[in-house]
CSV table of C-alpha atoms in Angstrom, one decimal:
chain,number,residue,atom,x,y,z
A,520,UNK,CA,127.0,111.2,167.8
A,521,UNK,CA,124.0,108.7,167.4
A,522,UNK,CA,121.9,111.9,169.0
A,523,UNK,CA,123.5,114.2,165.8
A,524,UNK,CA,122.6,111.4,163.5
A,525,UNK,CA,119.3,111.5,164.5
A,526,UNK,CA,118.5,115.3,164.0
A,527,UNK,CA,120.1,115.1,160.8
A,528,UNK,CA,118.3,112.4,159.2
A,529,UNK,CA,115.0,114.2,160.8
A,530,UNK,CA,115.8,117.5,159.5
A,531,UNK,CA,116.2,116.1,155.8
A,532,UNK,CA,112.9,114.5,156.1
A,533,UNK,CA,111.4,117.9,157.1
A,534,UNK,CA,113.2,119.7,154.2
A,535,UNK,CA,112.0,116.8,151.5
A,536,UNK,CA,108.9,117.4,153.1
A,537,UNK,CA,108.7,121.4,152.5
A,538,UNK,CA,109.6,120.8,149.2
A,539,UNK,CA,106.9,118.2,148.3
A,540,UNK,CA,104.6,120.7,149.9
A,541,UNK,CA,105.7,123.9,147.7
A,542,UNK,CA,104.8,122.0,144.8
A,543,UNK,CA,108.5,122.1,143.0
A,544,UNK,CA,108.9,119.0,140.6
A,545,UNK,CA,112.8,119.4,139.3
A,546,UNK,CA,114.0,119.3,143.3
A,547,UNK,CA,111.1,116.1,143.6
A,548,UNK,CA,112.9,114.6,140.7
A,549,UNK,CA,116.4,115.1,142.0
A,550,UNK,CA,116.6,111.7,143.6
A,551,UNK,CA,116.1,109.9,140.4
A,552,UNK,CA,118.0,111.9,138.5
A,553,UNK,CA,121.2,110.5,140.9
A,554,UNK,CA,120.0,107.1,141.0
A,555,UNK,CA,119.1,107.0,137.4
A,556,UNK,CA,114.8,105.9,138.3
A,557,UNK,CA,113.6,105.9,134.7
A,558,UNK,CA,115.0,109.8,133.6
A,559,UNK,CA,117.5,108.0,131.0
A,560,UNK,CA,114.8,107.1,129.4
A,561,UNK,CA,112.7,110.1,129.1
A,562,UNK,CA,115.8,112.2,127.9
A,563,UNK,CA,117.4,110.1,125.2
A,564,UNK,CA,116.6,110.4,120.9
A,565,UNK,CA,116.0,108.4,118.2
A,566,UNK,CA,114.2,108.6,115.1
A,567,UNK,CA,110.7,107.0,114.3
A,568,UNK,CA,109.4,106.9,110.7
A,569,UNK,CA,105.2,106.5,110.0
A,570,UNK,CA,103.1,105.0,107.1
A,571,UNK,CA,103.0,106.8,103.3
A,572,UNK,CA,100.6,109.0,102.9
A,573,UNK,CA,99.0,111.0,100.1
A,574,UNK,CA,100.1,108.3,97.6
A,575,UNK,CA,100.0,108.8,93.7
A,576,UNK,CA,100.5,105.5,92.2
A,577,UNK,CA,100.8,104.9,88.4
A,578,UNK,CA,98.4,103.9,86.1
A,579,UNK,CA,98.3,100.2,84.0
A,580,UNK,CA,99.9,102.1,81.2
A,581,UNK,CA,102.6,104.0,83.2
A,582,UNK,CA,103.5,101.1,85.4
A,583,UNK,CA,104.1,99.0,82.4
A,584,UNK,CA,106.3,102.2,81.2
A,585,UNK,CA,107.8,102.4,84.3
A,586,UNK,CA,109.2,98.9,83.9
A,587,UNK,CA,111.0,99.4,81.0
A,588,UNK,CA,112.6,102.5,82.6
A,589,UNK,CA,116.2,103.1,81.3
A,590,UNK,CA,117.5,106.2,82.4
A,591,UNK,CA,116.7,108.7,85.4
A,592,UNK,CA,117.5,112.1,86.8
A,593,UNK,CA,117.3,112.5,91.0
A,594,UNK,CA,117.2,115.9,92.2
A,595,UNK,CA,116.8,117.4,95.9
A,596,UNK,CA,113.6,119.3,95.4
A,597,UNK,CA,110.0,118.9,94.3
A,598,UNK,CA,107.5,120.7,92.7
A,599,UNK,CA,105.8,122.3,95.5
A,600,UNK,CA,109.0,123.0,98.0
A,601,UNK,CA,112.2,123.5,95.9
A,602,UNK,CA,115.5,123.4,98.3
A,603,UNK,CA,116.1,127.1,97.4
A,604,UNK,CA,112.4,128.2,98.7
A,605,UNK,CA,111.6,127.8,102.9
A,606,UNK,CA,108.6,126.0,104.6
A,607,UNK,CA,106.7,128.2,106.4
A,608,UNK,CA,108.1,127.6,109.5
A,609,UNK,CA,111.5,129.2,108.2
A,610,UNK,CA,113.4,126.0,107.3
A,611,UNK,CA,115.2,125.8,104.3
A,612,UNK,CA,114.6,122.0,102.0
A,613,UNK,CA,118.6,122.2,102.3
A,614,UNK,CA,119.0,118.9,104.7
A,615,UNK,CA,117.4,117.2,102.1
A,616,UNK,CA,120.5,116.8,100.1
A,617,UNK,CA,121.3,113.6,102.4
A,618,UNK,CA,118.7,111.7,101.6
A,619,UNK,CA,118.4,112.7,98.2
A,620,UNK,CA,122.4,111.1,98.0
A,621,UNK,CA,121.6,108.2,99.6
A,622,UNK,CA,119.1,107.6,97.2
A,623,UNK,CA,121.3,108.1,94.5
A,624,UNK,CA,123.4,105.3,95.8
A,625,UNK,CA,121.2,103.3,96.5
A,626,UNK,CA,119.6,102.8,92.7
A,627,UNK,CA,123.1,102.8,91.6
A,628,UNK,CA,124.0,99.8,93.4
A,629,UNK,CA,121.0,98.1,93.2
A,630,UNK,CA,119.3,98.8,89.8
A,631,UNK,CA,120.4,98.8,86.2
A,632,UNK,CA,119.5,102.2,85.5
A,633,UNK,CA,121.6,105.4,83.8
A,634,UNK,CA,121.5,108.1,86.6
A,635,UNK,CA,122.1,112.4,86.4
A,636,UNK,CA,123.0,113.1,89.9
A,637,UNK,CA,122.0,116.2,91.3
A,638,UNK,CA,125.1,117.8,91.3
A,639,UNK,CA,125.5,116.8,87.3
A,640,UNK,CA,121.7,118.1,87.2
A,641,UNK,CA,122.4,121.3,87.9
A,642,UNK,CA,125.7,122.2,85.9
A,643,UNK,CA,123.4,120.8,83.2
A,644,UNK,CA,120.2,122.4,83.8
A,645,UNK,CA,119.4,126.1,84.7
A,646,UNK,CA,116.0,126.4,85.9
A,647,UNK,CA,116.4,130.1,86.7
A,648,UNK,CA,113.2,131.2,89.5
A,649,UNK,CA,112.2,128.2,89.8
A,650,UNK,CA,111.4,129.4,93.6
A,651,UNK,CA,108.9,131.6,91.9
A,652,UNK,CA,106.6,129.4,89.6
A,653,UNK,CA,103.7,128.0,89.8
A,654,UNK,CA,103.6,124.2,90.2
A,655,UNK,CA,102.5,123.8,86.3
A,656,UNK,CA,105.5,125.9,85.5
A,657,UNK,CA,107.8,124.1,87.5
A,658,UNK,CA,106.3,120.7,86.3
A,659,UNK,CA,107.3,122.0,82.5
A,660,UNK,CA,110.7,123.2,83.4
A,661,UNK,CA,111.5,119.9,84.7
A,662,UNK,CA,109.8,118.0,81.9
A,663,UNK,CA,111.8,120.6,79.7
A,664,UNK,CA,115.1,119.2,81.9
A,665,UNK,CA,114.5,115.7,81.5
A,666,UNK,CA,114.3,115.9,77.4
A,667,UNK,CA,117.5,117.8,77.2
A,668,UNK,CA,119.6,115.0,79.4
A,669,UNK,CA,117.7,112.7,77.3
A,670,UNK,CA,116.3,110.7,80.7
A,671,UNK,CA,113.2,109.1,81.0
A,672,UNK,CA,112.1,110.4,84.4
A,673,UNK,CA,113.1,112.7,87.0
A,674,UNK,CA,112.5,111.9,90.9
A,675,UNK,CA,112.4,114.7,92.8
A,676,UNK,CA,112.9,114.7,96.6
A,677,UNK,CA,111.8,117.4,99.3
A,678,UNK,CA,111.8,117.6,102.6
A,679,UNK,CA,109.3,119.8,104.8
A,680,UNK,CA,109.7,120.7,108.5
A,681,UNK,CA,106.8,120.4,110.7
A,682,UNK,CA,105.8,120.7,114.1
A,683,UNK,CA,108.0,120.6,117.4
A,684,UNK,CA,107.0,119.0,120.4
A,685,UNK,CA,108.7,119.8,123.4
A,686,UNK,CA,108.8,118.2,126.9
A,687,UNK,CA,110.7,119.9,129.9
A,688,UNK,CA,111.9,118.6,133.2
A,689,UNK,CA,113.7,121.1,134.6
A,690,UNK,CA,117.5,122.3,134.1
A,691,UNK,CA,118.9,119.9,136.3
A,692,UNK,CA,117.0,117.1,134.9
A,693,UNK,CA,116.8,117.0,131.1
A,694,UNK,CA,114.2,117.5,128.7
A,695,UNK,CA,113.1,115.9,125.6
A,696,UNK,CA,112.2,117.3,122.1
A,697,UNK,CA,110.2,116.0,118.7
A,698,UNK,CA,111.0,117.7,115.5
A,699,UNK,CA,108.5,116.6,112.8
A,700,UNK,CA,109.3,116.1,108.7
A,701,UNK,CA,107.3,115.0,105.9
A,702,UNK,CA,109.6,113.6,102.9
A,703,UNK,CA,108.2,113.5,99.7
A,704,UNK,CA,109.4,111.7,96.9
A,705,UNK,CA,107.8,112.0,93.5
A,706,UNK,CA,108.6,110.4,89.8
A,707,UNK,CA,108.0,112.3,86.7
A,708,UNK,CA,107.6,110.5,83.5
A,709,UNK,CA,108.6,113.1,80.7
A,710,UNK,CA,107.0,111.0,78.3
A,711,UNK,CA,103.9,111.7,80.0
A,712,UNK,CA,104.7,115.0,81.0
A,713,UNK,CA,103.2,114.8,84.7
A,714,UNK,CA,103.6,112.9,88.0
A,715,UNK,CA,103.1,109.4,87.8
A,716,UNK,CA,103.8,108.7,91.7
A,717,UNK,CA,104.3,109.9,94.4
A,718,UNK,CA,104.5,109.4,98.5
A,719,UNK,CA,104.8,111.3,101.6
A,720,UNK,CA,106.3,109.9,104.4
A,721,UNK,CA,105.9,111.6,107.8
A,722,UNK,CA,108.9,111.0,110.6
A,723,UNK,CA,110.1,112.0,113.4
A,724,UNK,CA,113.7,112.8,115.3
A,725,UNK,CA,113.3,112.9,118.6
A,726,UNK,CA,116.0,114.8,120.6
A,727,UNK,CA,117.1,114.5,124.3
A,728,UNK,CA,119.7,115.8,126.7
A,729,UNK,CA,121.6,112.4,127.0
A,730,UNK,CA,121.8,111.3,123.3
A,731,UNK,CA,120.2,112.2,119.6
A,732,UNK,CA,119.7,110.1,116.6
A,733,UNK,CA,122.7,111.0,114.0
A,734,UNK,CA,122.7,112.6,110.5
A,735,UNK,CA,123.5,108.9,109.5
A,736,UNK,CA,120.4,106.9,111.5
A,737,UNK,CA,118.2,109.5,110.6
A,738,UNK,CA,119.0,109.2,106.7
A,739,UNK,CA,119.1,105.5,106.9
A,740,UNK,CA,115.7,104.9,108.7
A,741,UNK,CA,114.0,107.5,105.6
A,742,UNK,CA,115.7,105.6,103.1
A,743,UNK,CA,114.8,102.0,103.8
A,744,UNK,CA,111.2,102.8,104.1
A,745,UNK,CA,111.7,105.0,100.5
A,746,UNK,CA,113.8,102.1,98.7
A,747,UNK,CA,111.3,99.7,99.3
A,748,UNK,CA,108.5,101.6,98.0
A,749,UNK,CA,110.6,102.7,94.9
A,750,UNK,CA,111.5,98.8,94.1
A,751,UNK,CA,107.5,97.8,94.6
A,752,UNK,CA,106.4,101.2,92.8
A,753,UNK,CA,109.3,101.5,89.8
A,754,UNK,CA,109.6,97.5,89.6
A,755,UNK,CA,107.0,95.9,91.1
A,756,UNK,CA,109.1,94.3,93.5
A,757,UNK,CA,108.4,93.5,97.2
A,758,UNK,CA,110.8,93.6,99.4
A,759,UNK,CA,111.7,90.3,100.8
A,760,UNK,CA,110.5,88.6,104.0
A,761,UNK,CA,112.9,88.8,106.8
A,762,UNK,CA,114.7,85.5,106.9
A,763,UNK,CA,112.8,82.5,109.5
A,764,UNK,CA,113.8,81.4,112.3
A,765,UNK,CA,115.0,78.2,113.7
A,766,UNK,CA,111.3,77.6,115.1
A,767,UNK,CA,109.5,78.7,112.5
A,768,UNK,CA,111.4,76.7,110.0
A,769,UNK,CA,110.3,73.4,112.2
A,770,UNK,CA,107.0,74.2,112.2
């Protein structure tokens, strides 16, 4: 028996080493993936959110405006991606709509101000193509909009899919993908008749076998980067420092 033992454990080591030497990486990996040696990590999701970019922020005169701001209209789609048109990658603005009613929450519980929902928007409002203007043309239409609701700015949302990034390991191990987005958020004043700010934010969902970030994370990470800059931008507001600790407040 001891002999049998012997030839077995010395013909595994033989095979592991064949393998090693034929170069194959998912049957190389398949010890880890039993004993759990780091793969967890490289196959799980989440969501990861950057820093604003392409800012438009008000002028003196609007950001004095903007303070005195009574009454808005939030709709899920901008000026240069609508949710009815398509990025070029092929992926409808429709996901947006999430977002866009968190939003809507959000400066309902939070703010004083008079809000159209987009869903009162558009029984309201008929844009007709809107899909098929030019930005100028789309810019009126929603100036037009915000005169008939009688509103004194419209913030429009959109969403744009990016790149994909994706890792492979093998069948048997997992692999691990990275969907890119670029939300914009933008506020018209109609007083003004034109954009008086607005900020992209690029994020990320990253996708594994073992687990993805939920509809729910995903919104929630956007958002609380997009509500703080609409209470510093609309109101001038920072947001509040997280709360000290017990050793910082002895220092």
């Amino acid at each position: 028996m001891k002999r049998l033992t012997e030839r077995f454990l010395m013909l595994c080591f033989l095979g592991f080493i064949a393998i090693a030497a034929s170069g194959c990486p998912v049957l190389l990996l398949a010890p880890l993936a039993m004993t759990g040696g780091g793969v967890v990590s490289i196959t799980g999701g989440g969501v990861e959110t950057g820093e604003f970019e392409n800012s438009v922020l008000p002028d003196e005169k609007c950001a004095k405006q903007l303070k005195d701001l009574k009454s808005i209209a939030i709709i899920q789609y901008g000026i240069s991606n609508p949710a009815d048109s398509t990025t070029p990658l092929g992926s409808s603005n429709a996901g947006n709509l999430g977002i866009t009613k968190g939003l809507v929450q959000w400066v309902k519980k939070n703010t004083a101000l008079q809000v159209v929902t987009p869903s009162e928007f558009s029984k309201k409002v008929n844009l007709g193509n809107f899909s098929e203007m030019t930005e100028e043309e789309k810019l009126e239409a929603l100036v037009s909009a915000g005169k008939k609701l009688h509103v004194a700015a419209i913030v429009s949302s959109e969403n744009a899919v990016g790149k994909t990034d994706v890792h492979a390991w093998g069948q048997f191990i997992g692999q691990k993908s990275r969907q890119w987005y670029r939300f914009t958020v933008s506020l018209i004043s109609i007083k003004e008749g034109k954009i008086v700010w607005s900020d992209t934010l690029p994020y990320s969902v990253t996708i594994g076998t073992t687990n993805m970030a939920s509809e729910e994370e995903i919104n929630k990470a956007v958002l609380e980067k997009v509500t703080g800059r609409f209470r510093e931008v609309v109101f001038g507001q920072k947001n509040p420092p997280p709360p000290e600790t017990e050793v910082e407040a002895k220092k």
